[in-house]
Tab-separated table of C-alpha atoms in Angstrom:
chain	number	residue	atom	x	y	z
A	14	UNK	CA	52.884	-14.225	-40.092
A	15	UNK	CA	53.768	-10.427	-40.749
A	16	UNK	CA	51.570	-8.273	-41.661
A	17	UNK	CA	52.979	-6.795	-44.684
A	18	UNK	CA	52.450	-3.001	-44.893
A	19	UNK	CA	52.606	-0.028	-47.707
A	20	UNK	CA	56.011	1.348	-47.799
A	21	UNK	CA	55.136	5.434	-47.121
A	22	UNK	CA	58.195	8.019	-47.264
A	23	UNK	CA	57.692	10.043	-44.437
A	24	UNK	CA	58.366	13.205	-46.834
A	25	UNK	CA	55.252	11.313	-49.289
A	26	UNK	CA	53.638	11.126	-46.091
A	27	UNK	CA	54.289	14.907	-45.212
A	28	UNK	CA	52.831	15.750	-48.996
A	29	UNK	CA	48.985	14.285	-48.222
A	30	UNK	CA	48.487	17.427	-45.767
A	31	UNK	CA	49.545	19.844	-48.428
A	32	UNK	CA	48.047	18.461	-51.235
A	33	UNK	CA	44.262	20.547	-51.413
A	34	UNK	CA	41.173	19.688	-50.875
A	35	UNK	CA	39.159	18.544	-54.545
A	36	UNK	CA	35.385	20.825	-54.298
A	37	UNK	CA	33.125	17.235	-55.390
A	38	UNK	CA	29.333	18.285	-57.514
A	39	UNK	CA	27.187	17.162	-55.160
A	40	UNK	CA	24.625	17.190	-56.529
A	41	UNK	CA	24.032	13.966	-58.061
A	42	UNK	CA	23.640	12.352	-54.829
A	43	UNK	CA	21.457	15.605	-54.089
A	44	UNK	CA	19.349	14.528	-56.859
A	45	UNK	CA	18.763	11.650	-54.296
A	46	UNK	CA	16.319	14.375	-51.902
A	47	UNK	CA	16.484	14.442	-48.442
A	48	UNK	CA	12.974	12.384	-47.490
A	49	UNK	CA	14.627	9.560	-48.168
A	50	UNK	CA	18.565	8.580	-48.865
A	51	UNK	CA	18.545	5.284	-49.930
A	52	UNK	CA	21.660	4.007	-47.547
A	53	UNK	CA	20.986	0.368	-47.632
A	54	UNK	CA	21.457	0.090	-51.419
A	55	UNK	CA	23.466	2.695	-52.194
A	56	UNK	CA	26.137	0.025	-53.444
A	57	UNK	CA	23.150	-2.163	-55.230
A	58	UNK	CA	22.384	2.116	-57.111
A	59	UNK	CA	26.061	2.618	-58.428
A	60	UNK	CA	25.569	5.794	-56.530
A	61	UNK	CA	27.844	4.720	-53.530
A	62	UNK	CA	31.187	5.877	-55.045
A	63	UNK	CA	30.168	9.497	-55.577
A	64	UNK	CA	27.876	9.501	-52.109
A	65	UNK	CA	31.409	8.558	-50.241
A	66	UNK	CA	33.163	11.267	-52.347
A	67	UNK	CA	29.909	14.245	-51.283
A	68	UNK	CA	30.280	12.792	-47.315
A	69	UNK	CA	34.114	13.233	-47.306
A	70	UNK	CA	33.081	16.336	-48.708
A	71	UNK	CA	31.222	17.687	-46.583
A	72	UNK	CA	26.688	16.789	-45.938
A	73	UNK	CA	24.765	19.700	-45.255
A	74	UNK	CA	22.900	20.090	-42.541
A	75	UNK	CA	19.868	19.442	-44.568
A	76	UNK	CA	20.759	15.755	-44.819
A	77	UNK	CA	23.103	15.288	-41.954
A	78	UNK	CA	20.089	13.099	-39.762
A	79	UNK	CA	18.220	11.663	-42.379
A	80	UNK	CA	21.647	10.340	-43.475
A	81	UNK	CA	22.801	8.742	-40.015
A	82	UNK	CA	19.006	7.960	-38.587
A	83	UNK	CA	19.381	5.417	-42.291
A	84	UNK	CA	22.213	4.497	-41.693
A	85	UNK	CA	21.804	3.338	-37.709
A	86	UNK	CA	18.465	1.527	-39.050
A	87	UNK	CA	19.712	0.169	-42.273
A	88	UNK	CA	22.427	-1.362	-39.114
A	89	UNK	CA	21.119	-2.785	-35.984
A	90	UNK	CA	18.114	-4.208	-35.157
A	91	UNK	CA	16.096	-1.806	-34.920
A	92	UNK	CA	11.120	-1.692	-34.630
A	93	UNK	CA	10.127	0.815	-34.140
A	94	UNK	CA	8.499	0.358	-31.637
A	95	UNK	CA	11.314	-0.261	-29.155
A	96	UNK	CA	11.857	2.999	-28.154
A	97	UNK	CA	8.876	3.427	-26.281
A	98	UNK	CA	8.667	0.532	-25.087
A	99	UNK	CA	12.659	0.598	-23.279
A	100	UNK	CA	11.771	4.295	-22.252
A	101	UNK	CA	8.417	3.239	-20.423
A	102	UNK	CA	10.343	0.502	-18.498
A	103	UNK	CA	13.169	3.929	-18.099
A	104	UNK	CA	9.972	5.561	-16.586
A	105	UNK	CA	7.861	2.914	-14.727
A	106	UNK	CA	10.795	1.846	-11.966
A	107	UNK	CA	13.794	4.256	-12.679
A	108	UNK	CA	15.533	3.582	-9.278
A	109	UNK	CA	16.004	-0.811	-10.375
A	110	UNK	CA	18.156	1.113	-12.903
A	111	UNK	CA	21.720	0.065	-12.153
A	112	UNK	CA	23.440	2.754	-14.366
A	113	UNK	CA	20.900	5.590	-12.550
A	114	UNK	CA	22.721	7.037	-10.429
A	115	UNK	CA	25.823	7.326	-13.193
A	116	UNK	CA	24.068	8.471	-14.898
A	117	UNK	CA	22.289	11.346	-13.993
A	118	UNK	CA	25.659	11.981	-12.013
A	119	UNK	CA	27.441	13.202	-15.746
A	120	UNK	CA	23.675	14.877	-17.143
A	121	UNK	CA	24.522	17.886	-15.677
A	122	UNK	CA	27.666	18.010	-16.271
A	123	UNK	CA	27.574	17.106	-20.262
A	124	UNK	CA	28.009	20.049	-22.580
A	125	UNK	CA	27.723	22.631	-20.044
A	126	UNK	CA	28.818	25.315	-22.196
A	127	UNK	CA	25.932	24.979	-24.842
A	128	UNK	CA	23.237	27.105	-23.729
A	129	UNK	CA	20.554	24.021	-25.013
A	130	UNK	CA	21.893	21.434	-22.513
A	131	UNK	CA	20.970	24.583	-19.327
A	132	UNK	CA	17.260	24.148	-20.082
A	133	UNK	CA	16.456	20.305	-17.555
A	134	UNK	CA	14.381	18.656	-20.301
A	135	UNK	CA	17.164	19.048	-22.360
A	136	UNK	CA	19.199	17.157	-18.913
A	137	UNK	CA	15.809	14.390	-19.422
A	138	UNK	CA	15.730	13.975	-22.706
A	139	UNK	CA	19.529	12.685	-22.221
A	140	UNK	CA	19.567	10.344	-19.378
A	141	UNK	CA	16.196	8.975	-21.038
A	142	UNK	CA	18.138	8.203	-24.012
A	143	UNK	CA	21.739	6.887	-21.535
A	144	UNK	CA	18.950	5.237	-19.882
A	145	UNK	CA	17.414	3.364	-22.300
A	146	UNK	CA	20.548	2.313	-24.056
A	147	UNK	CA	21.401	1.248	-21.274
A	148	UNK	CA	18.650	-1.068	-20.597
A	149	UNK	CA	18.548	-2.162	-24.167
A	150	UNK	CA	22.113	-3.022	-23.765
A	151	UNK	CA	22.556	-4.430	-19.815
A	152	UNK	CA	26.049	-6.396	-20.442
A	153	UNK	CA	27.490	-2.728	-21.793
A	154	UNK	CA	25.238	-0.352	-20.054
A	155	UNK	CA	26.933	2.388	-19.212
A	156	UNK	CA	30.166	4.075	-20.017
A	157	UNK	CA	32.358	6.430	-18.983
A	158	UNK	CA	32.212	9.351	-22.207
A	159	UNK	CA	28.523	7.971	-23.014
A	160	UNK	CA	27.235	11.517	-22.095
A	161	UNK	CA	29.442	13.160	-24.780
A	162	UNK	CA	29.008	11.172	-27.561
A	163	UNK	CA	25.145	11.634	-26.772
A	164	UNK	CA	25.156	14.853	-26.147
A	165	UNK	CA	26.077	16.127	-29.535
A	166	UNK	CA	23.712	13.755	-30.893
A	167	UNK	CA	21.093	15.252	-29.340
A	168	UNK	CA	21.861	18.716	-30.205
A	169	UNK	CA	22.734	16.945	-34.147
A	170	UNK	CA	19.342	15.020	-34.472
A	171	UNK	CA	15.578	16.229	-34.457
A	172	UNK	CA	13.904	14.025	-32.153
A	173	UNK	CA	15.438	11.695	-29.402
A	174	UNK	CA	14.384	8.908	-30.476
A	175	UNK	CA	16.000	9.505	-33.462
A	176	UNK	CA	19.815	10.136	-30.967
A	177	UNK	CA	18.750	7.029	-29.202
A	178	UNK	CA	19.100	4.789	-32.749
A	179	UNK	CA	22.078	6.559	-33.767
A	180	UNK	CA	23.926	6.246	-29.924
A	181	UNK	CA	23.305	2.436	-31.000
A	182	UNK	CA	24.583	2.656	-34.367
A	183	UNK	CA	27.890	3.944	-32.847
A	184	UNK	CA	28.295	2.250	-30.143
A	185	UNK	CA	26.927	-1.482	-31.615
A	186	UNK	CA	27.917	-1.198	-35.343
A	187	UNK	CA	30.955	1.590	-34.680
A	188	UNK	CA	32.915	1.170	-32.010
A	189	UNK	CA	34.605	-1.653	-30.543
A	190	UNK	CA	33.164	-3.565	-27.569
A	191	UNK	CA	36.195	-3.756	-26.505
A	192	UNK	CA	36.954	-0.597	-25.954
A	193	UNK	CA	33.239	-1.230	-23.040
A	194	UNK	CA	34.530	-3.603	-20.494
A	195	UNK	CA	35.772	-2.033	-17.881
A	196	UNK	CA	36.569	-4.750	-16.206
A	197	UNK	CA	39.056	-5.164	-18.308
A	198	UNK	CA	40.865	-1.113	-17.592
A	199	UNK	CA	39.383	0.283	-20.628
A	200	UNK	CA	41.632	-2.746	-22.601
A	201	UNK	CA	40.289	-1.714	-26.480
A	202	UNK	CA	40.800	1.909	-26.350
A	203	UNK	CA	44.745	1.060	-24.851
A	204	UNK	CA	45.432	-1.266	-27.445
A	205	UNK	CA	44.490	1.368	-30.284
A	206	UNK	CA	46.723	3.666	-28.721
A	207	UNK	CA	49.624	1.271	-28.676
A	208	UNK	CA	48.552	0.686	-32.757
A	209	UNK	CA	49.379	4.815	-33.250
A	210	UNK	CA	51.981	4.064	-32.020
A	211	UNK	CA	53.772	2.329	-34.102
A	212	UNK	CA	51.754	4.049	-37.066
A	213	UNK	CA	53.586	7.581	-35.680
A	214	UNK	CA	56.995	5.599	-35.444
A	215	UNK	CA	56.224	4.784	-39.289
A	216	UNK	CA	54.866	7.644	-40.823
A	217	UNK	CA	56.411	10.642	-38.490
A	218	UNK	CA	59.349	8.956	-36.813
A	219	UNK	CA	60.894	13.152	-35.774
A	220	UNK	CA	57.168	12.848	-33.984
A	221	UNK	CA	58.274	9.280	-32.216
A	222	UNK	CA	61.803	9.718	-31.305
A	223	UNK	CA	60.456	13.316	-29.293
A	224	UNK	CA	57.702	11.028	-27.503
A	225	UNK	CA	59.543	8.560	-26.798
A	226	UNK	CA	62.891	10.212	-24.986
A	227	UNK	CA	59.656	12.126	-23.344
A	228	UNK	CA	59.342	9.097	-20.944
A	229	UNK	CA	56.189	8.792	-22.657
A	230	UNK	CA	54.175	5.226	-22.637
A	231	UNK	CA	52.980	3.376	-25.694
A	232	UNK	CA	50.173	3.266	-24.309
A	233	UNK	CA	49.441	7.239	-22.747
A	234	UNK	CA	50.216	8.032	-26.751
A	235	UNK	CA	47.255	9.728	-26.375
A	236	UNK	CA	44.123	10.147	-23.856
A	237	UNK	CA	41.641	7.753	-24.366
A	238	UNK	CA	38.938	10.084	-24.766
A	239	UNK	CA	39.361	10.685	-28.415
A	240	UNK	CA	38.867	6.750	-28.806
A	241	UNK	CA	36.125	6.258	-25.993
A	242	UNK	CA	34.453	9.852	-27.573
A	243	UNK	CA	35.083	9.531	-31.672
A	244	UNK	CA	36.705	12.122	-31.084
A	245	UNK	CA	33.612	14.518	-29.212
A	246	UNK	CA	36.053	15.216	-26.002
A	247	UNK	CA	38.733	16.356	-28.866
A	248	UNK	CA	37.764	18.548	-31.972
A	249	UNK	CA	34.755	21.232	-32.830
A	250	UNK	CA	30.823	20.281	-32.937
A	251	UNK	CA	32.194	21.284	-36.993
A	252	UNK	CA	34.682	18.980	-37.202
A	253	UNK	CA	33.557	15.842	-34.875
A	254	UNK	CA	30.209	16.182	-37.185
A	255	UNK	CA	32.455	15.707	-40.284
A	256	UNK	CA	33.922	12.706	-38.758
A	257	UNK	CA	31.321	11.149	-37.968
A	258	UNK	CA	29.663	11.886	-40.984
A	259	UNK	CA	32.211	9.305	-42.597
A	260	UNK	CA	31.829	6.759	-39.570
A	261	UNK	CA	28.153	6.663	-39.437
A	262	UNK	CA	26.920	8.257	-43.360
A	263	UNK	CA	28.995	5.926	-45.699
A	264	UNK	CA	28.057	1.608	-45.578
A	265	UNK	CA	30.058	-0.372	-46.072
A	266	UNK	CA	33.274	1.140	-44.781
A	267	UNK	CA	35.506	0.403	-41.840
A	268	UNK	CA	34.688	2.443	-40.227
A	269	UNK	CA	37.101	2.138	-36.705
A	270	UNK	CA	40.025	2.105	-38.933
A	271	UNK	CA	38.831	6.294	-40.100
A	272	UNK	CA	38.940	7.086	-36.262
A	273	UNK	CA	42.067	5.554	-36.690
A	274	UNK	CA	43.308	7.826	-39.702
A	275	UNK	CA	41.338	10.706	-37.569
A	276	UNK	CA	44.132	10.243	-34.997
A	277	UNK	CA	47.193	9.956	-36.901
A	278	UNK	CA	46.052	13.308	-38.995
A	279	UNK	CA	44.890	15.379	-36.604
A	280	UNK	CA	48.633	14.161	-34.864
A	281	UNK	CA	50.372	14.650	-38.631
A	282	UNK	CA	48.504	18.415	-38.573
A	283	UNK	CA	49.581	18.912	-34.601
A	284	UNK	CA	53.215	17.479	-34.988
A	285	UNK	CA	55.066	20.837	-35.139
A	286	UNK	CA	53.908	21.980	-32.323
A	287	UNK	CA	54.569	18.701	-30.235
A	288	UNK	CA	57.774	18.556	-31.105
A	289	UNK	CA	58.400	21.900	-29.209
A	290	UNK	CA	56.910	20.454	-25.963
A	291	UNK	CA	59.183	19.713	-23.758
A	292	UNK	CA	58.251	16.998	-21.236
A	293	UNK	CA	55.275	13.945	-21.229
A	294	UNK	CA	53.057	16.464	-19.050
A	295	UNK	CA	52.756	18.789	-21.570
A	296	UNK	CA	52.331	16.356	-24.040
A	297	UNK	CA	50.049	15.182	-22.426
A	298	UNK	CA	48.127	18.956	-21.401
A	299	UNK	CA	47.921	20.037	-24.943
A	300	UNK	CA	47.303	16.598	-26.697
A	301	UNK	CA	44.206	17.135	-24.420
A	302	UNK	CA	42.712	20.022	-23.871
A	303	UNK	CA	45.093	21.689	-27.689
A	304	UNK	CA	44.468	19.049	-30.345
A	305	UNK	CA	41.885	21.577	-32.746
A	306	UNK	CA	43.939	24.272	-33.453
A	307	UNK	CA	46.089	23.013	-35.401
A	308	UNK	CA	43.197	20.948	-37.737
A	309	UNK	CA	44.175	25.575	-40.471
A	310	UNK	CA	40.935	23.043	-42.147
A	311	UNK	CA	38.646	20.806	-41.071
A	312	UNK	CA	38.308	19.923	-45.168
A	313	UNK	CA	41.831	19.303	-44.226
A	314	UNK	CA	41.249	17.336	-41.608
A	315	UNK	CA	39.502	14.760	-43.171
A	316	UNK	CA	40.934	14.219	-46.589
A	317	UNK	CA	43.863	13.102	-45.647
A	318	UNK	CA	42.187	11.211	-42.782
A	319	UNK	CA	40.698	9.892	-46.406
A	320	UNK	CA	44.137	9.126	-48.319
A	321	UNK	CA	45.337	6.957	-45.367
A	322	UNK	CA	43.250	4.371	-45.922
A	323	UNK	CA	45.625	2.975	-48.723
A	324	UNK	CA	48.577	3.322	-45.644
A	325	UNK	CA	46.573	2.246	-42.467
A	326	UNK	CA	45.134	-0.813	-43.213
A	327	UNK	CA	41.909	-2.310	-41.717
A	328	UNK	CA	44.254	-5.744	-41.688
A	329	UNK	CA	47.628	-4.596	-40.458
A	330	UNK	CA	45.191	-2.767	-37.585
A	331	UNK	CA	43.111	-5.478	-36.761
A	332	UNK	CA	46.860	-7.805	-36.381
A	333	UNK	CA	48.739	-4.664	-35.010
A	334	UNK	CA	45.357	-4.216	-32.684
A	335	UNK	CA	45.724	-7.490	-32.161
A	336	UNK	CA	49.448	-8.421	-30.423
A	337	UNK	CA	49.152	-4.990	-28.771
A	338	UNK	CA	45.922	-6.663	-26.700
A	339	UNK	CA	48.204	-9.441	-25.229
A	340	UNK	CA	50.894	-6.933	-24.052
A	341	UNK	CA	48.751	-5.244	-21.948
C-alpha cells in the first residue's frame, strides 16, 4: 500500500530555511543540574518538551558529555565493569583480534589536522575504543567510518570509557544495522541515498531535475559517508556536535530519520551552489568537500532539520527504505 505523505509546496518548504529560529530559555533544564540530567525519566517527569527545545537550541558544553552518556547508558546493554573486561581481552592478545590490522591502519589517519591525535597515547585510546567495540560486537567488528566517529567522541567525552559507551549507543541503537554489513555492499546507506533522492524530487524539484540532467544516479545522490559517519566526515565540529546533541541526547526520538532530515536541510542550504555545477563529477566533489559552506548558521541547520519531522515521517521513510533496499 502506498504511504501517504503530507503535501508541502516548494515555496513553503523554502520558507522553513528563512524563518528566524526562536531562542529557548535554558534555565528550566539547567536547573536539573549538571551532575545528572535524568534522561531515562524525562518522559515521565513532564520535562521532555522543554528538554527537546533546550537541545535544539544548543546544549552547553558543560552538559553535553553528561547528556550523551546518560542517554547511552539508559539505552544499551551496559555494565560498569564491561569496558575493563573488554580492554583486558583486547590487551591480552591483540594479535588474535580479527580487525586489528584495519584499526591500526586507520588510527594514524584519523583527524590528522587535530593536535589531539598527534599524541601516541591518544591514538592508542582510539585503537582501544575501536578494538573493544569489535570484541563486544563480533558480528559488526570494525567498519569504514568508525574511526572518524570515535575520534570526535574522544574529543567530546572526558574519558575513553565514556566515549566507548556513547559510540556503542550510536552504532548499536541509532544507526541502522544494515549500514555495517559490508558483505551486502553497503546496502543500507545506498538505500538511504535513494530515499533521499525521492525527497529531493518532492521538496526541491529544481535540484532533482538538475541531478537527473547531470546523470547523477539515485544511489549516488550523496556520498555514503554522510550516513556511515553520521555526518562526521561532512560537517564542522561545531555543527556536528549540534546534530549529535539531537540524535544522542533526545529520548524517544527517531534519530535515524533526523539524520535524513539533516541531509535534506544541507542540500537545501546548498541548493543554489549545486544548481551552478555542470557535471556529475563536480557535484560529487562539492558534496564530498564543500557542503559545510552552505551552513550560514548552525542554528538554522538544526531548526530547519527539526521542522521536517511532520513532512519526512518515520513511517514513510521506513516504507521507502524497504523498497529501495529491494531495488539494489
